Short mmCIF file of C-alpha atoms and ligand atoms in Angstrom, two decimals:
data_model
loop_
_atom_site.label_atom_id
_atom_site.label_comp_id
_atom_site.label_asym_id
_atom_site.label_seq_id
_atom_site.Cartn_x
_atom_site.Cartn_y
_atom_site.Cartn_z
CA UNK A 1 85.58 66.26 50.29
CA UNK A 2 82.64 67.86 48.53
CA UNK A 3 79.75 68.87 50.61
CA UNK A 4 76.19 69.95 49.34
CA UNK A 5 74.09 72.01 51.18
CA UNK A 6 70.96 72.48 50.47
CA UNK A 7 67.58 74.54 51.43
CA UNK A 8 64.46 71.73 52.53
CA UNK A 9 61.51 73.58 52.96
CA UNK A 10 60.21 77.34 51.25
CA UNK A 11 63.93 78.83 51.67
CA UNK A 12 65.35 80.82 54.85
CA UNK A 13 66.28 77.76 56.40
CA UNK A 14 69.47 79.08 57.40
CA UNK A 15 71.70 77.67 54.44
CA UNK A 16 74.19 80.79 54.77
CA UNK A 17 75.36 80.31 58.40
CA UNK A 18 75.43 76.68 57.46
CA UNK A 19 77.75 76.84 54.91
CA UNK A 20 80.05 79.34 56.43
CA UNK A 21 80.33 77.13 59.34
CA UNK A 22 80.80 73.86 56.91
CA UNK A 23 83.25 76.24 54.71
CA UNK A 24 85.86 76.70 57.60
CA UNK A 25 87.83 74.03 55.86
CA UNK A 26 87.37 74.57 52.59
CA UNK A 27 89.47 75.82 49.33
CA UNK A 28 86.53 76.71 47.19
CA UNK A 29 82.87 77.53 47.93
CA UNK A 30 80.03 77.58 45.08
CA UNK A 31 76.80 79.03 44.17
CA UNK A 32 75.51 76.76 41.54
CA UNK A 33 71.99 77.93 40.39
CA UNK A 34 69.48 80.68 41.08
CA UNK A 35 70.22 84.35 41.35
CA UNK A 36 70.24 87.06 43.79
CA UNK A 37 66.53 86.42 44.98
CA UNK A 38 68.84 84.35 47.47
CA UNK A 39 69.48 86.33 50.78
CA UNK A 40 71.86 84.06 52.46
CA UNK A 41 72.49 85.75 56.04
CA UNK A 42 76.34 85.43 57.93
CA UNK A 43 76.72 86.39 61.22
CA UNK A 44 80.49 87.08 62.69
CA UNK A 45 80.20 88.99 66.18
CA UNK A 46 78.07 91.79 65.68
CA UNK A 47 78.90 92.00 61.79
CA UNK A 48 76.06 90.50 59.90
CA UNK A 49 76.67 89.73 55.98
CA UNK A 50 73.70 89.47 54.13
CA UNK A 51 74.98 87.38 50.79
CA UNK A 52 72.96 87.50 47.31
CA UNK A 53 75.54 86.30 44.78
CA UNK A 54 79.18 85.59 46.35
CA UNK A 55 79.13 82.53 47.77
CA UNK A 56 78.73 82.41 51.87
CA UNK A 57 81.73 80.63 52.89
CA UNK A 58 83.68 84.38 51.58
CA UNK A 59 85.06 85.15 54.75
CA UNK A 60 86.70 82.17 55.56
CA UNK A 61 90.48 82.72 54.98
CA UNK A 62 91.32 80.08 52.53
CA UNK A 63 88.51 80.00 50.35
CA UNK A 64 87.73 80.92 46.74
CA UNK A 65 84.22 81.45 46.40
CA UNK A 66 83.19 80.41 42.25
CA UNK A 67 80.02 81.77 40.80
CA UNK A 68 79.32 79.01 38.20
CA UNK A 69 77.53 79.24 35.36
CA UNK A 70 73.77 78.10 36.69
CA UNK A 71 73.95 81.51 38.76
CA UNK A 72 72.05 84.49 36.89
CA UNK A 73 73.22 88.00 37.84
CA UNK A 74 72.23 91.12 38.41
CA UNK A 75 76.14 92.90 38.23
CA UNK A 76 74.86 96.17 40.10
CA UNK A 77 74.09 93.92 42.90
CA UNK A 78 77.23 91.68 42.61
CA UNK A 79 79.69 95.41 42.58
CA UNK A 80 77.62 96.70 46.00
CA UNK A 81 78.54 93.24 47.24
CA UNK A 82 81.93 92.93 46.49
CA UNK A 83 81.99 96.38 47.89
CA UNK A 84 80.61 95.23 51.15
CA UNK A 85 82.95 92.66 51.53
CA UNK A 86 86.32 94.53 50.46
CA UNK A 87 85.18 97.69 53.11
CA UNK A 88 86.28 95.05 55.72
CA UNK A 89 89.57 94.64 54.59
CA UNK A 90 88.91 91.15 52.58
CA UNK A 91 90.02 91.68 49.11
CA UNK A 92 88.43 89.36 46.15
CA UNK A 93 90.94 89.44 43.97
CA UNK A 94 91.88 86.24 42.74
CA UNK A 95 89.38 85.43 45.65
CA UNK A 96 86.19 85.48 43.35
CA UNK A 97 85.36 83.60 39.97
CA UNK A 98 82.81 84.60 37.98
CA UNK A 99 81.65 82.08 35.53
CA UNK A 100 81.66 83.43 31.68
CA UNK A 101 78.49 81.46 31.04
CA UNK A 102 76.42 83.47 33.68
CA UNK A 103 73.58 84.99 32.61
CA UNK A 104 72.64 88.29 33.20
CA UNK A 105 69.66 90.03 34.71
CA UNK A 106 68.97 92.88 32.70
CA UNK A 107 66.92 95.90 33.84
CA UNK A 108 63.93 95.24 31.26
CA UNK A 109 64.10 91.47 33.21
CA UNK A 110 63.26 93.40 36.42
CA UNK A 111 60.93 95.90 35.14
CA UNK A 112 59.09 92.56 33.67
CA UNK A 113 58.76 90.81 36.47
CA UNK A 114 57.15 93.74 38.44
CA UNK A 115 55.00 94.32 35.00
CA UNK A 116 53.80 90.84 35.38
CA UNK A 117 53.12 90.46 39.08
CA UNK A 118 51.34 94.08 39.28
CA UNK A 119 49.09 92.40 36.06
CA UNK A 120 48.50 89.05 37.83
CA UNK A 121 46.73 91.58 40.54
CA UNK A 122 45.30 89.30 43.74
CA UNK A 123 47.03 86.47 42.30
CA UNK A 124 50.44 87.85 42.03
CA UNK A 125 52.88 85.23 43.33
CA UNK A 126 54.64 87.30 45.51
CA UNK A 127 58.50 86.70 43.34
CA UNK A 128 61.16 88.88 44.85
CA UNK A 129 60.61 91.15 41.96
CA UNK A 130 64.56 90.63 41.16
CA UNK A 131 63.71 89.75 37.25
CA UNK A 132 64.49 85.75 38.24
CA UNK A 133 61.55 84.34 35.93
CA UNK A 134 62.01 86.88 33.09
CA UNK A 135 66.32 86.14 32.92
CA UNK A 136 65.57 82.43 32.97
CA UNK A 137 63.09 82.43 30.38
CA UNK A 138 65.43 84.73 28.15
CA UNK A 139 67.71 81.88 28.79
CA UNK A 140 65.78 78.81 27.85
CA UNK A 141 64.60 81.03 24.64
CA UNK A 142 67.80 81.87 23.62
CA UNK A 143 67.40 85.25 24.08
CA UNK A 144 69.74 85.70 27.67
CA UNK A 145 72.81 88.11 27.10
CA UNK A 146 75.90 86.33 29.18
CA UNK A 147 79.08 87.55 30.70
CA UNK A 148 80.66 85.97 27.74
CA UNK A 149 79.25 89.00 25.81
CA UNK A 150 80.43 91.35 28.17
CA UNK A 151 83.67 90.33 27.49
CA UNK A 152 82.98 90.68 23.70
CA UNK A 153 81.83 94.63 24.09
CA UNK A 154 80.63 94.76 20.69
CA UNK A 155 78.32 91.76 20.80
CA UNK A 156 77.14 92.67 23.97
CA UNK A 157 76.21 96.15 22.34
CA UNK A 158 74.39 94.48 19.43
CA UNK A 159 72.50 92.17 21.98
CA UNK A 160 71.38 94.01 24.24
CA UNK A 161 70.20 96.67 21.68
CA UNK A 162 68.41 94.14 19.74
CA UNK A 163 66.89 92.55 23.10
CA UNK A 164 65.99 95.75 24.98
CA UNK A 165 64.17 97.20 21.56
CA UNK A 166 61.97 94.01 21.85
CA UNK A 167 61.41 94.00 26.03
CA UNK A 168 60.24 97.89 25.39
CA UNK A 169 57.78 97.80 22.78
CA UNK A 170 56.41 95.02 25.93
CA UNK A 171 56.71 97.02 28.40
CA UNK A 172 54.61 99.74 26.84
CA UNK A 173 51.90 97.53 26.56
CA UNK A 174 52.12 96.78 30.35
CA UNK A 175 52.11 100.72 30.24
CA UNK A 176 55.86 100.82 31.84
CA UNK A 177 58.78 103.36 31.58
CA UNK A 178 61.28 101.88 28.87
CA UNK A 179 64.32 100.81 29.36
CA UNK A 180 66.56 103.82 28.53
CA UNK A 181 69.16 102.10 25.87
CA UNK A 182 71.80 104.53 25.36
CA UNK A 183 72.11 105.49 29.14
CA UNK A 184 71.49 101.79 30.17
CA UNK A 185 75.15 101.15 28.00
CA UNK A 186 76.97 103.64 29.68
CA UNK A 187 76.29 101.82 33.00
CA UNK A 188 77.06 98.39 31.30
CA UNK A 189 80.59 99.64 30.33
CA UNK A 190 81.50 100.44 33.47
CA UNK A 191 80.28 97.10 34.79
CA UNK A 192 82.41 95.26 32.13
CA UNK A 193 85.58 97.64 32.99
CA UNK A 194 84.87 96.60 37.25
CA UNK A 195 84.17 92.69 36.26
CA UNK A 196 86.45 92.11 34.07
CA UNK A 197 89.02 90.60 36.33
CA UNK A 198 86.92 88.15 37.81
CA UNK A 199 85.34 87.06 34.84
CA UNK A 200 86.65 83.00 33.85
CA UNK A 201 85.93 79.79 32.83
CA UNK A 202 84.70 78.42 36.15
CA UNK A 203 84.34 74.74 34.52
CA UNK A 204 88.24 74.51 34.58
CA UNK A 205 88.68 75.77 37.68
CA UNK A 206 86.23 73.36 39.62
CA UNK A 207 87.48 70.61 37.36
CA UNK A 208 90.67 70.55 38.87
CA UNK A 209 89.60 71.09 42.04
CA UNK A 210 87.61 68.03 42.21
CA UNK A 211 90.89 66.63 40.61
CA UNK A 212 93.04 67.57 43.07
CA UNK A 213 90.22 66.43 45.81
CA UNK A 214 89.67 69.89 47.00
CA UNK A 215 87.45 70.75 49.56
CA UNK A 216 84.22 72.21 48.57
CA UNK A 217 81.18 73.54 49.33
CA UNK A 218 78.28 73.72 47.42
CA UNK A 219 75.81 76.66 48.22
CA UNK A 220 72.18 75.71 47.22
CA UNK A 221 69.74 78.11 47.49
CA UNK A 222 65.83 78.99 48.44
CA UNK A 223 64.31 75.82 49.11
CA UNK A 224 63.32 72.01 47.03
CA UNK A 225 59.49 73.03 47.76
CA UNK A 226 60.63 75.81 45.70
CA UNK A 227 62.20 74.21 42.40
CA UNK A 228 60.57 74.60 39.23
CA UNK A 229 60.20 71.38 39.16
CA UNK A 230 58.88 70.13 41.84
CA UNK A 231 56.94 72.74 43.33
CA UNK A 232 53.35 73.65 43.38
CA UNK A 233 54.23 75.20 40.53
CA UNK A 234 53.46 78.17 39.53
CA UNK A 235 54.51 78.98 43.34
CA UNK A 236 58.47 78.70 42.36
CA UNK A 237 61.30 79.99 41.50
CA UNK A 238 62.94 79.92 38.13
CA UNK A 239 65.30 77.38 38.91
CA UNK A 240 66.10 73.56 39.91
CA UNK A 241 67.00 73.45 43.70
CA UNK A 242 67.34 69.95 43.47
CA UNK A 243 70.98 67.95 43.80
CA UNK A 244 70.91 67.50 40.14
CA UNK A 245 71.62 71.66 39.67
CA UNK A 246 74.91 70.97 40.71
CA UNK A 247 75.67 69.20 37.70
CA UNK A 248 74.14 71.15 34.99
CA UNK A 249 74.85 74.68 37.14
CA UNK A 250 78.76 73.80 37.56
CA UNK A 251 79.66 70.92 35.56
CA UNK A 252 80.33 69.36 39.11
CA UNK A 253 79.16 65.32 38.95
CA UNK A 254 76.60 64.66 41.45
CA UNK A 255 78.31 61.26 41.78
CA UNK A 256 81.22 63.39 43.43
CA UNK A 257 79.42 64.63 46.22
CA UNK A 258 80.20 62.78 49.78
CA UNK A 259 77.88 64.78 51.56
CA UNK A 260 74.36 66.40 51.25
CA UNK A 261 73.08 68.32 54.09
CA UNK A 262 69.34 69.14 54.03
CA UNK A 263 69.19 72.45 56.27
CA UNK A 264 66.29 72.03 58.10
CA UNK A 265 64.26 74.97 59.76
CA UNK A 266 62.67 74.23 63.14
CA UNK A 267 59.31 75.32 62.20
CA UNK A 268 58.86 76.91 58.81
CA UNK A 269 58.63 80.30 57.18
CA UNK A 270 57.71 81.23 53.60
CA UNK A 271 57.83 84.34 52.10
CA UNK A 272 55.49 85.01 48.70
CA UNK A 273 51.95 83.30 47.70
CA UNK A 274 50.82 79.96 47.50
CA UNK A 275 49.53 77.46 49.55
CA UNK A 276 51.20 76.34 53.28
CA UNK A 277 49.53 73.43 54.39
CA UNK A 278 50.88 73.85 58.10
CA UNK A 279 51.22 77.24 58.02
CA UNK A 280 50.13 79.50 61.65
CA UNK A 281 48.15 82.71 62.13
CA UNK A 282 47.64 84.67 65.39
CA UNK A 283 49.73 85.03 68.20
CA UNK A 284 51.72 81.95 67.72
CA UNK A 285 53.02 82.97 63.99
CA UNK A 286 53.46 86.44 66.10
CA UNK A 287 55.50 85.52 68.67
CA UNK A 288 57.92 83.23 66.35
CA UNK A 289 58.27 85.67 63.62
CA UNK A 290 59.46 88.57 66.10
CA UNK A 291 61.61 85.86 67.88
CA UNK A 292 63.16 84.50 64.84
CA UNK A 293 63.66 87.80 63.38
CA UNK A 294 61.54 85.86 60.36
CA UNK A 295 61.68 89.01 57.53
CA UNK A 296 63.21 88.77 54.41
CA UNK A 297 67.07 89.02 53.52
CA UNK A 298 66.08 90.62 50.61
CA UNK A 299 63.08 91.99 50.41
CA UNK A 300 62.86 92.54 54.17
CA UNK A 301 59.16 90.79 54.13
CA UNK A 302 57.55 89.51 56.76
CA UNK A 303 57.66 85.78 56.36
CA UNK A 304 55.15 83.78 57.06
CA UNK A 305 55.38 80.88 59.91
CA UNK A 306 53.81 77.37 60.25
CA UNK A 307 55.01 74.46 61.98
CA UNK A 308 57.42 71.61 60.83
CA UNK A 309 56.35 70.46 58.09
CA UNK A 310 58.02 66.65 57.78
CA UNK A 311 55.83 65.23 54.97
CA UNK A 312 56.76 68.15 52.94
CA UNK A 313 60.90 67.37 54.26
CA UNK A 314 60.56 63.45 53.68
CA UNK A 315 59.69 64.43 50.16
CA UNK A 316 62.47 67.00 49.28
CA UNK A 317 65.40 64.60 51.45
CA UNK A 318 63.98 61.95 48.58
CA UNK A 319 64.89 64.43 46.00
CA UNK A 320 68.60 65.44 46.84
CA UNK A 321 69.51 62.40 48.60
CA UNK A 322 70.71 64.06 51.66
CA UNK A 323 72.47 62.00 54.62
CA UNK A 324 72.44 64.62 56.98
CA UNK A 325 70.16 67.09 58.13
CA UNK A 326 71.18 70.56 59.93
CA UNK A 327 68.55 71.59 62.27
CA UNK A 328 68.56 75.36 62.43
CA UNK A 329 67.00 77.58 64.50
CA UNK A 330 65.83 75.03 67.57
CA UNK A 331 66.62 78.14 69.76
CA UNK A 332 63.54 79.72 68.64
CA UNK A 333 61.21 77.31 69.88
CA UNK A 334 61.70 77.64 73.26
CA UNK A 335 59.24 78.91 75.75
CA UNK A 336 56.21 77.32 73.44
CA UNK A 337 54.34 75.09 75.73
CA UNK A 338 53.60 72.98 72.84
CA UNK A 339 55.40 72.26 69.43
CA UNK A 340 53.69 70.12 66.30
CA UNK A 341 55.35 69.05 63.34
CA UNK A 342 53.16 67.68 60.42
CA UNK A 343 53.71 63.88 59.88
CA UNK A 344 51.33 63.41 56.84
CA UNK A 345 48.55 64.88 54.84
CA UNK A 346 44.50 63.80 54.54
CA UNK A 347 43.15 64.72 51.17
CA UNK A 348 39.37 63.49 51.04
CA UNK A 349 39.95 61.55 54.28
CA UNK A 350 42.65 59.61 52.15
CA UNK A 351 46.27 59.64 52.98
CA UNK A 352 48.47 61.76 50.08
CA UNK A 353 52.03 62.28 49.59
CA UNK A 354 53.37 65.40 48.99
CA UNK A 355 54.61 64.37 45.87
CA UNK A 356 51.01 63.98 44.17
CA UNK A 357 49.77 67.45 45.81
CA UNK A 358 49.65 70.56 43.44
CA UNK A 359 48.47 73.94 44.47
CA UNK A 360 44.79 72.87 44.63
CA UNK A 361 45.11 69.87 47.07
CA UNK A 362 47.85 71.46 49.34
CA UNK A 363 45.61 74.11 49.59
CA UNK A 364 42.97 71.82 50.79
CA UNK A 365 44.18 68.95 52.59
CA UNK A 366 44.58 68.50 56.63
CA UNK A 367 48.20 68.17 58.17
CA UNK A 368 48.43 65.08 60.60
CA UNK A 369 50.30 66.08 63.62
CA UNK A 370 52.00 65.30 66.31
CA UNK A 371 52.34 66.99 69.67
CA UNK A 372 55.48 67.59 71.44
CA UNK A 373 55.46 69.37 75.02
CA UNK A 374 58.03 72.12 74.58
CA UNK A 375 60.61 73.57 76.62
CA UNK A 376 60.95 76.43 78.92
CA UNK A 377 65.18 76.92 78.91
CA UNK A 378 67.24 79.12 76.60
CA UNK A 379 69.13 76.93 74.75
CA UNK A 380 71.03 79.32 72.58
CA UNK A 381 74.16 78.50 74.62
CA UNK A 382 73.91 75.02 74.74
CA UNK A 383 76.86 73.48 72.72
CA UNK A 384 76.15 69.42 73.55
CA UNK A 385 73.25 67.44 73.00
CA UNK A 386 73.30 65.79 76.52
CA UNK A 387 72.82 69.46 77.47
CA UNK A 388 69.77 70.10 75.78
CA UNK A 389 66.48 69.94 77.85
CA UNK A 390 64.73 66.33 77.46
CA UNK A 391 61.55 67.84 75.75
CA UNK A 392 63.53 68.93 73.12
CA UNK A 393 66.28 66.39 72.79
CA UNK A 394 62.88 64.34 71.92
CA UNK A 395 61.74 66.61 69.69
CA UNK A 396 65.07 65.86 67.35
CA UNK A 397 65.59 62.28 67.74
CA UNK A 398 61.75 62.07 66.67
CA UNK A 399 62.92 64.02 63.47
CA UNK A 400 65.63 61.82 62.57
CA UNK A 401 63.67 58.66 63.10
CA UNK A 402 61.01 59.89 60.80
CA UNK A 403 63.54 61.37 58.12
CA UNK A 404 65.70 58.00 58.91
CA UNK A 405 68.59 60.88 58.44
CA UNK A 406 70.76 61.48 61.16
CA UNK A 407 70.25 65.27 62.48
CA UNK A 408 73.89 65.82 62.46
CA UNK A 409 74.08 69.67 63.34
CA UNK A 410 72.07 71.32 65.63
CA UNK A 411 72.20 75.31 65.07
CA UNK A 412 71.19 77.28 67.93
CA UNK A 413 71.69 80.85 66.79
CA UNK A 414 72.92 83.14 64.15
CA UNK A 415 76.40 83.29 65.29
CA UNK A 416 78.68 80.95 63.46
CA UNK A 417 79.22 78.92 66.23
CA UNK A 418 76.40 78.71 67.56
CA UNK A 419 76.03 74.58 67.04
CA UNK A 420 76.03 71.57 68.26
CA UNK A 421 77.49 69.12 65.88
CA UNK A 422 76.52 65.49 66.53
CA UNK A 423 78.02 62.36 66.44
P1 GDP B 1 69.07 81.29 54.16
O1 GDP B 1 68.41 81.99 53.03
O2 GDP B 1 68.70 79.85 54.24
O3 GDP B 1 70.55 81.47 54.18
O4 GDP B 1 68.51 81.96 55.49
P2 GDP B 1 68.39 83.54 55.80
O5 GDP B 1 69.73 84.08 56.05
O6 GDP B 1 67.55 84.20 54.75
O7 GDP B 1 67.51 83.51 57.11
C1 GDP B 1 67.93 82.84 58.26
C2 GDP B 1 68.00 83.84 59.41
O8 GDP B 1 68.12 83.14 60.62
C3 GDP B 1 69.20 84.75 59.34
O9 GDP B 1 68.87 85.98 59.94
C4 GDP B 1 70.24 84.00 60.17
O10 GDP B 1 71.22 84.88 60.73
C5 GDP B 1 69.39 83.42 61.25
N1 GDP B 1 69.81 82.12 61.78
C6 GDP B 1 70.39 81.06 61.14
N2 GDP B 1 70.50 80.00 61.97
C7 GDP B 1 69.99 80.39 63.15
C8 GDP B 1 69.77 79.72 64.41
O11 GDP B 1 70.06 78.54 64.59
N3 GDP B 1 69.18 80.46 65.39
C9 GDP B 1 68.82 81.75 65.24
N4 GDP B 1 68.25 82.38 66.26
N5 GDP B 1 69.00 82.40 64.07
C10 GDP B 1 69.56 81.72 63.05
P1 IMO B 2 67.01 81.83 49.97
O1 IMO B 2 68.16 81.30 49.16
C1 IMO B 2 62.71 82.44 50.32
C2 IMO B 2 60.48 82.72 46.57
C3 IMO B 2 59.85 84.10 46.48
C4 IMO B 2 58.61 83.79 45.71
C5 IMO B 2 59.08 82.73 44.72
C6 IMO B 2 59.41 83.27 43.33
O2 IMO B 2 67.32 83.08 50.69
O3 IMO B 2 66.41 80.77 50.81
P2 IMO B 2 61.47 84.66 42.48
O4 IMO B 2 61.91 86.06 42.81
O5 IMO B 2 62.48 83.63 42.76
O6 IMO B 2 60.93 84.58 41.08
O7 IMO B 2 60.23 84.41 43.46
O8 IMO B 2 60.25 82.16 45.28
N1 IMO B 2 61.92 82.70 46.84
C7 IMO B 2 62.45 82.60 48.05
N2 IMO B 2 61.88 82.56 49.27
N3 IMO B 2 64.05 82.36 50.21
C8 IMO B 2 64.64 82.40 49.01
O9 IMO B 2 65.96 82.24 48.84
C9 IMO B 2 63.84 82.54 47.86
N4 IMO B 2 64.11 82.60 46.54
C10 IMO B 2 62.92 82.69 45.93
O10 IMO B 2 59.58 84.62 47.75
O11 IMO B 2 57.64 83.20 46.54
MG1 MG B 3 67.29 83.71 52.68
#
């Protein structure tokens, strides 16, 4: 069985307790695109594990968590995590695959990406400042430095001299400290020595695991209204969030998936620029940020909030092809005497899909909505959907009728079981 999972709005949605959860079963868990601008957030009792790189489903006994080769990484980042993982008593070896065609984000990549959003001044995008863009554009240029070189210690020398060289006479014009070459490779070599024995040819590995009809989980990241795609571009990321990553970011055929689950946030949150078309200011945004603990994973930003936004939804379930949707954080919502979701946008008093809207007419155009009258109860402990207050019971079943996707998971808090899973 090979299960998808994948982020439907701006990111946050909850992907990381979703695929820990859907990951009980599995034999191998992967993170197939994007880098550690992810903050994927795993809750176990009163241990919370805030993942960047590994893949989610870690802790679960029987899996083997791949980073494939769509992933770019920042190693420093990867080491404090496999740190954090092995302090409570879980070792990675022969636990964690690290894909030799990885990319890796250098430190000129992050002191770029800072260069460039302090230039862009008011209309910096508000990027997680993690070098995402820079790495991926090093990639697509041909000028990315992979783990395959830092296997090959004296072509990664030669490349990364060469590159850095280049990235610093830049930097100087953005006026930045240099990268620092000499002590930068000291720091690399002790990377390679610590990676080393996770670093493999995750193609193989996931090739006969599909074989052998493994179970696995995919672990998308951010969000669709995020891919570089199909965003409001330039409000992206670097990558495709899309179903079709899976393919180019694992070798994984998308025809092989059985399942794609569009994790689906109960209202919405966005962290960085660009334009929210049902996005919520005041004491409403107030009360749901501090009640959904809505600040980033990894940059610890408050996020903004806005209601459901289902014409935004409609248009990313279109793009991955998802057949069930995971409803996260319903547990939030309660105690609002009212709850909208958007069911459409007015450009110019004219109807408009999300598809055709770029920055300018998202910006501009007026969410439809529709009113639902909340609920008063906590539902947080609430493990069947009879159980659920009426009000809200309403407020799903209008989702899936809209989405014509069955809402197949309910999540109604952090903890990893925390759920009510649906017929
Ligand atoms: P991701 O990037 O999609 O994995 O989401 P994040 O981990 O960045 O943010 C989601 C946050 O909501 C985390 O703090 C989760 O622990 C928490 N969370 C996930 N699902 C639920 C839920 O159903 N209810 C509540 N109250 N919190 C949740
Ligand atoms: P998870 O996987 C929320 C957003 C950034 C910024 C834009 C570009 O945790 O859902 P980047 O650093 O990628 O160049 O920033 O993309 N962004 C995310 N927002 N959750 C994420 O990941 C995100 N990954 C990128 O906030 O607006
Ligand atoms: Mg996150």
């Amino acid at each position: 069985m090979i299960n998808l999972i994948v982020g439907s709005q701006w990111g946050d949605e909850g992907k990381g307790k979703v695929v820990d959860f859907l990951g009980k079963t599995a034999d191998v868990a992967v993170r197939f695109h994007g880098g550690n601008n992810a903050g994927h957030t795993v809750v176990i009792g009163y241990k919370k594990y805030p993942f960047h790189l590994i893949p989610s489903a870690i802790l679960n006994r029987r899996v083997v968590g791949v980073i494939a080769n769509g992933v770019i990484v920042d190693p420093q980042v990867l080491i404090e995590e496999i740190d954090l993982v092995e302090k409570d008593g879980i070792s990675l070896k022969n636990k964690l695959i690290i894909s030799d065609r990885c990319h890796l984000i250098m430190p000129y990549h992050k002191a770029l990406d800072e260069a460039y959003e302090n230039a862009r001044g008011k209309n910096k995008l508000g990027t997680t400042r993690r070098g995402i863009g820079p790495t991926f554009a090093d990639k697509v240029s041909y000028n990315g430095i992979r783990f395959y070189e830092l296997v090959n210690w004296d072509s990664f020398v030669e490349k990364f001299e060469f590159q850095a060289k280049i990235k610093n006479k830049i930097l100087k014009l953005f006026g930045v400290k240099p990268v620092d070459i000499k002590k930068a490779l000291v720091v690399y070599k002790k990377i390679r020595t610590r990676l080393l024995p996770y670093i493999k040819d995750s193609y193989q590995v996931l090739k006969e695991a599909v074989a052998a009809k493994k179970n696995i989980v995919l672990e998308g990241a951010h969000g669709v209204m995020l891919d570089v795609d199909f965003s409001p571009y330039p409000f992206a990321t670097g990558s495709n969030v899309i179903s079709g990553a899976v393919n180019t970011g694992s070798g994984i055929l998308e025809n092989k998936i059985d399942n794609t689950w569009a994790v689906v946030k109960a209202y919405l949150s966005r962290v960085g620029a660009g334009p929210l078309p049902t996005e919520l200011f005041g004491k409403t945004a107030d009360e749901i940020r501090d009640r959904g603990h809505e600040y980033g994973t990894t940059t610890g930003r408050p996020r903004r909030i806005g209601w459901l936004d289902l014409e935004a939804v409609k248009f990313t379930t279109g793009l991955t092809g998802a057949n069930k949707i995971v409803l996260t954080k319903l547990d939030i919502l309660s105690g609002l005497k009212e709850v909208k979701v958007c069911v459409g946008y007015k450009y110019g008093g004219k109807d408009i899909p999300a598809s055709s809207c770029g920055y300018l007419e998202l910006a501009k155009l007026n969410p439809v909505y529709k009113s639902f009258p909340g609920w008063s109860e906590d539902i947080s402990q609430v493990r069947r959907f009879e159980k659920l207050p009426k009000n809200c019971q309403n407020y799903i079943q209008f989702i899936e009728k809209f989405l014509k996707i069955p809402v197949a998971l309910v999540s109604v808090g952090a903890e990893r079981e925390a759920n009510i899973i649906r017929k």
